[in-house]
PDB file of C-alpha atoms in Angstrom:
ATOM      1  CA  MET A 181      -3.615   3.119 -10.041  1.00 76.00           C
ATOM      2  CA  ARG A 182      -4.726   1.254  -6.584  1.00 91.00           C
ATOM      3  CA  ARG A 183      -4.311   3.037  -3.483  1.00 96.00           C
ATOM      4  CA  VAL A 184      -4.262   1.102  -0.119  1.00 97.00           C
ATOM      5  CA  GLU A 185      -5.032   3.005   3.226  1.00 98.00           C
ATOM      6  CA  SER A 186      -3.542   1.951   6.479  1.00 98.00           C
ATOM      7  CA  ARG A 187      -4.403   3.318   9.781  1.00 98.00           C
ATOM      8  CA  LEU A 188      -2.373   3.850  13.034  1.00 98.00           C
ATOM      9  CA  ARG A 189      -2.253   5.893  16.178  1.00 98.00           C
ATOM     10  CA  VAL A 190       0.811   8.051  17.024  1.00 98.00           C
ATOM     11  CA  ARG A 191       2.171   5.886  19.831  1.00 97.00           C
ATOM     12  CA  TYR A 192       4.162   7.748  22.932  1.00 96.00           C
ATOM     13  CA  ALA A 193       7.679   6.377  21.891  1.00 97.00           C
ATOM     14  CA  GLU A 194       7.651   7.761  18.158  1.00 97.00           C
ATOM     15  CA  SER A 195       7.321  11.426  19.660  1.00 96.00           C
ATOM     16  CA  ASP A 196       9.418  13.919  21.585  1.00 94.00           C
ATOM     17  CA  GLN A 197       8.620  15.339  24.952  1.00 92.00           C
ATOM     18  CA  MET A 198       6.434  18.012  23.240  1.00 93.00           C
ATOM     19  CA  GLY A 199       4.509  15.161  21.696  1.00 94.00           C
ATOM     20  CA  VAL A 200       5.818  15.552  17.869  1.00 97.00           C
ATOM     21  CA  VAL A 201       6.430  12.603  16.149  1.00 97.00           C
ATOM     22  CA  TYR A 202      10.433  12.176  15.547  1.00 96.00           C
ATOM     23  CA  TYR A 203      11.057  12.331  11.633  1.00 96.00           C
ATOM     24  CA  ALA A 204      12.142   9.239  10.996  1.00 97.00           C
ATOM     25  CA  ASN A 205       9.207   7.441  11.931  1.00 98.00           C
ATOM     26  CA  TYR A 206       7.510   8.681   8.598  1.00 98.00           C
ATOM     27  CA  PHE A 207       9.610   6.123   6.998  1.00 98.00           C
ATOM     28  CA  VAL A 208       8.562   3.709   9.633  1.00 98.00           C
ATOM     29  CA  TRP A 209       4.406   4.440   8.633  1.00 98.00           C
ATOM     30  CA  MET A 210       5.740   4.131   4.741  1.00 98.00           C
ATOM     31  CA  GLU A 211       6.741   0.344   5.553  1.00 98.00           C
ATOM     32  CA  ILE A 212       3.769  -0.705   6.790  1.00 98.00           C
ATOM     33  CA  GLY A 213       2.069   1.073   3.766  1.00 98.00           C
ATOM     34  CA  ARG A 214       4.102  -1.331   1.631  1.00 97.00           C
ATOM     35  CA  VAL A 215       3.348  -4.104   3.482  1.00 97.00           C
ATOM     36  CA  ASP A 216      -0.274  -3.301   3.400  1.00 97.00           C
ATOM     37  CA  TYR A 217      -0.678  -2.691  -0.291  1.00 97.00           C
ATOM     38  CA  CYS A 218       0.630  -5.953  -0.927  1.00 95.00           C
ATOM     39  CA  SER A 219      -1.556  -7.738   1.582  1.00 96.00           C
ATOM     40  CA  GLN A 220      -4.391  -6.276   0.343  1.00 95.00           C
ATOM     41  CA  LEU A 221      -3.637  -7.151  -3.524  1.00 93.00           C
ATOM     42  CA  GLY A 222      -3.397 -10.702  -2.516  1.00 92.00           C
ATOM     43  CA  PHE A 223       0.172 -11.682  -1.299  1.00 93.00           C
ATOM     44  CA  GLU A 224       2.279 -11.217   1.922  1.00 93.00           C
ATOM     45  CA  TYR A 225       5.437  -9.291   1.465  1.00 93.00           C
ATOM     46  CA  ARG A 226       7.222 -11.886   4.088  1.00 94.00           C
ATOM     47  CA  ASP A 227       6.307 -14.577   1.374  1.00 93.00           C
ATOM     48  CA  MET A 228       7.599 -13.123  -1.967  1.00 94.00           C
ATOM     49  CA  GLU A 229      10.938 -12.829   0.394  1.00 95.00           C
ATOM     50  CA  ALA A 230      10.774 -16.253   2.024  1.00 95.00           C
ATOM     51  CA  ALA A 231       9.569 -18.255  -0.892  1.00 93.00           C
ATOM     52  CA  ASP A 232      10.593 -16.586  -4.245  1.00 94.00           C
ATOM     53  CA  GLY A 233      13.563 -15.202  -3.032  1.00 96.00           C
ATOM     54  CA  ILE A 234      12.510 -11.325  -4.331  1.00 96.00           C
ATOM     55  CA  PHE A 235      13.517  -8.493  -2.483  1.00 97.00           C
ATOM     56  CA  LEU A 236      12.812  -4.993  -2.748  1.00 97.00           C
ATOM     57  CA  VAL A 237      15.670  -3.244  -1.926  1.00 97.00           C
ATOM     58  CA  VAL A 238      15.268   0.491  -1.168  1.00 98.00           C
ATOM     59  CA  THR A 239      17.586   3.012  -3.179  1.00 98.00           C
ATOM     60  CA  ASP A 240      16.138   6.049  -2.684  1.00 98.00           C
ATOM     61  CA  ALA A 241      13.848   7.540   0.140  1.00 98.00           C
ATOM     62  CA  ARG A 242      12.156  10.974   0.576  1.00 98.00           C
ATOM     63  CA  CYS A 243      10.070  12.631   2.901  1.00 98.00           C
ATOM     64  CA  ARG A 244       8.339  16.224   2.707  1.00 98.00           C
ATOM     65  CA  TYR A 245       6.920  17.198   6.048  1.00 98.00           C
ATOM     66  CA  ARG A 246       3.853  19.166   5.564  1.00 98.00           C
ATOM     67  CA  ARG A 247       2.307  19.673   9.225  1.00 97.00           C
ATOM     68  CA  ALA A 248       3.814  17.806  12.434  1.00 96.00           C
ATOM     69  CA  ALA A 249       1.723  14.608  13.555  1.00 97.00           C
ATOM     70  CA  ARG A 250       1.442  14.451  17.549  1.00 97.00           C
ATOM     71  CA  PHE A 251       1.351  11.731  19.843  1.00 97.00           C
ATOM     72  CA  HIS A 252      -2.161  10.038  20.059  1.00 97.00           C
ATOM     73  CA  ASP A 253      -3.127  11.460  16.704  1.00 98.00           C
ATOM     74  CA  PRO A 254      -4.816   8.571  14.514  1.00 98.00           C
ATOM     75  CA  ILE A 255      -3.222   8.502  11.184  1.00 98.00           C
ATOM     76  CA  ARG A 256      -4.179   7.466   7.794  1.00 98.00           C
ATOM     77  CA  VAL A 257      -0.937   6.354   5.448  1.00 98.00           C
ATOM     78  CA  VAL A 258      -2.284   6.192   1.844  1.00 98.00           C
ATOM     79  CA  THR A 259       0.107   3.909  -0.454  1.00 98.00           C
ATOM     80  CA  TRP A 260       0.184   3.243  -4.128  1.00 96.00           C
ATOM     81  CA  VAL A 261       2.538   2.111  -7.092  1.00 96.00           C
ATOM     82  CA  SER A 262       3.474   5.355  -9.120  1.00 96.00           C
ATOM     83  CA  GLU A 263       6.096   3.737 -11.309  1.00 95.00           C
ATOM     84  CA  SER A 264       6.951   0.474 -11.980  1.00 95.00           C
ATOM     85  CA  ARG A 265       9.890  -0.854 -14.394  1.00 95.00           C
ATOM     86  CA  SER A 266      11.022  -4.563 -15.022  1.00 93.00           C
ATOM     87  CA  ARG A 267      13.972  -3.953 -12.151  1.00 96.00           C
ATOM     88  CA  THR A 268      12.481  -1.172 -10.193  1.00 97.00           C
ATOM     89  CA  ILE A 269       9.140  -0.198  -8.491  1.00 97.00           C
ATOM     90  CA  ARG A 270       8.423   3.160  -7.078  1.00 97.00           C
ATOM     91  CA  PHE A 271       5.655   3.878  -3.866  1.00 97.00           C
ATOM     92  CA  SER A 272       4.418   6.829  -3.275  1.00 98.00           C
ATOM     93  CA  TYR A 273       2.587   8.082   0.131  1.00 98.00           C
ATOM     94  CA  GLU A 274       0.576  10.276   1.888  1.00 98.00           C
ATOM     95  CA  ILE A 275       0.644  10.196   5.592  1.00 98.00           C
ATOM     96  CA  ARG A 276      -2.992  12.113   7.024  1.00 98.00           C
ATOM     97  CA  HIS A 277      -4.634  12.902  10.151  1.00 98.00           C
ATOM     98  CA  ALA A 278      -7.126  10.485   9.938  1.00 98.00           C
ATOM     99  CA  GLU A 279     -10.130  12.707  11.606  1.00 97.00           C
ATOM    100  CA  ASP A 280      -9.581  15.862   9.875  1.00 97.00           C
ATOM    101  CA  ASP A 281      -7.681  14.689   6.684  1.00 97.00           C
ATOM    102  CA  ARG A 282      -5.175  17.306   6.929  1.00 98.00           C
ATOM    103  CA  LEU A 283      -1.797  16.294   5.227  1.00 98.00           C
ATOM    104  CA  LEU A 284       0.709  15.712   7.056  1.00 98.00           C
ATOM    105  CA  ALA A 285       3.513  14.517   4.810  1.00 98.00           C
ATOM    106  CA  THR A 286       4.007  12.866   1.357  1.00 98.00           C
ATOM    107  CA  GLY A 287       6.903  10.803   0.268  1.00 98.00           C
ATOM    108  CA  GLU A 288       7.921   7.999  -2.121  1.00 98.00           C
ATOM    109  CA  THR A 289      10.629   5.140  -1.932  1.00 98.00           C
ATOM    110  CA  LEU A 290      12.345   3.445  -4.772  1.00 98.00           C
ATOM    111  CA  HIS A 291      12.698  -0.321  -4.661  1.00 98.00           C
ATOM    112  CA  THR A 292      15.152  -2.275  -6.724  1.00 98.00           C
ATOM    113  CA  VAL A 293      14.170  -5.981  -7.142  1.00 98.00           C
ATOM    114  CA  CYS A 294      17.126  -8.408  -6.138  1.00 98.00           C
ATOM    115  CA  ASP A 295      17.736 -11.898  -5.644  1.00 97.00           C
ATOM    116  CA  ARG A 296      19.028 -13.423  -2.139  1.00 96.00           C
ATOM    117  CA  ASP A 297      22.620 -12.483  -3.008  1.00 96.00           C
ATOM    118  CA  GLY A 298      21.437  -8.980  -3.941  1.00 96.00           C
ATOM    119  CA  LYS A 299      22.083  -8.900  -7.537  1.00 98.00           C
ATOM    120  CA  THR A 300      19.356  -6.990  -9.432  1.00 98.00           C
ATOM    121  CA  VAL A 301      16.883  -9.327 -11.068  1.00 98.00           C
ATOM    122  CA  ARG A 302      13.746  -8.642 -13.262  1.00 96.00           C
ATOM    123  CA  LEU A 303      10.567  -8.590 -11.228  1.00 94.00           C
ATOM    124  CA  PRO A 304       8.906 -12.129 -11.814  1.00 94.00           C
ATOM    125  CA  GLU A 305       6.006 -12.454 -13.845  1.00 93.00           C
ATOM    126  CA  LYS A 306       3.913 -13.863 -10.941  1.00 92.00           C
ATOM    127  CA  TYR A 307       4.201 -10.329  -9.405  1.00 93.00           C
ATOM    128  CA  ARG A 308       4.067  -8.208 -12.502  1.00 91.00           C
ATOM    129  CA  PRO A 309       0.159  -7.971 -11.856  1.00 91.00           C
ATOM    130  CA  PHE A 310       0.638  -6.312  -8.854  1.00 90.00           C
ATOM    131  CA  PHE A 311       2.910  -4.030  -9.728  1.00 89.00           C
ATOM    132  CA  PRO A 312       2.049  -3.142 -13.577  1.00 80.00           C
ATOM    133  CA  LEU A 313       4.746  -1.922 -15.592  1.00 73.00           C
ATOM    134  CA  THR A 314       4.966   1.695 -16.452  1.00 77.00           C
ATOM    135  CA  SER A 315       7.966   1.386 -18.785  1.00 55.00           C
ATOM    136  CA  THR A 316       9.605  -1.436 -20.277  1.00 49.00           C
ATOM    137  CA  ALA A 317      13.208  -0.401 -19.163  1.00 46.00           C
TER     138      ALA A 317
END
């Protein structure tokens, strides 16, 4: 299982007056992780949508918060595919403080493979090496 790492620094706009990151920003960081995952494996997420008409629609998203991230903290988002089926892909994430490796949050997103019209379709053959099937369903 290939893991990809994204690095960022918590921006002021992502935190409240006490410097604590607002909870919804963790989902934005997961999206950064997904896009970087595709890029580091050799294709661009946007090209999958624009050129091939394949969209990975989020159908479930979860985050478990362990410790607070704070303004200006260096963050690592570790992303991997934990499950891949012919019509769904599950990404998993760890969000860590980049300096001391403290676990800040874990999460996952489930995506259904859809065409431009929003119809569920099978993951095209050309993308299967990037998301190896863990089930034939």
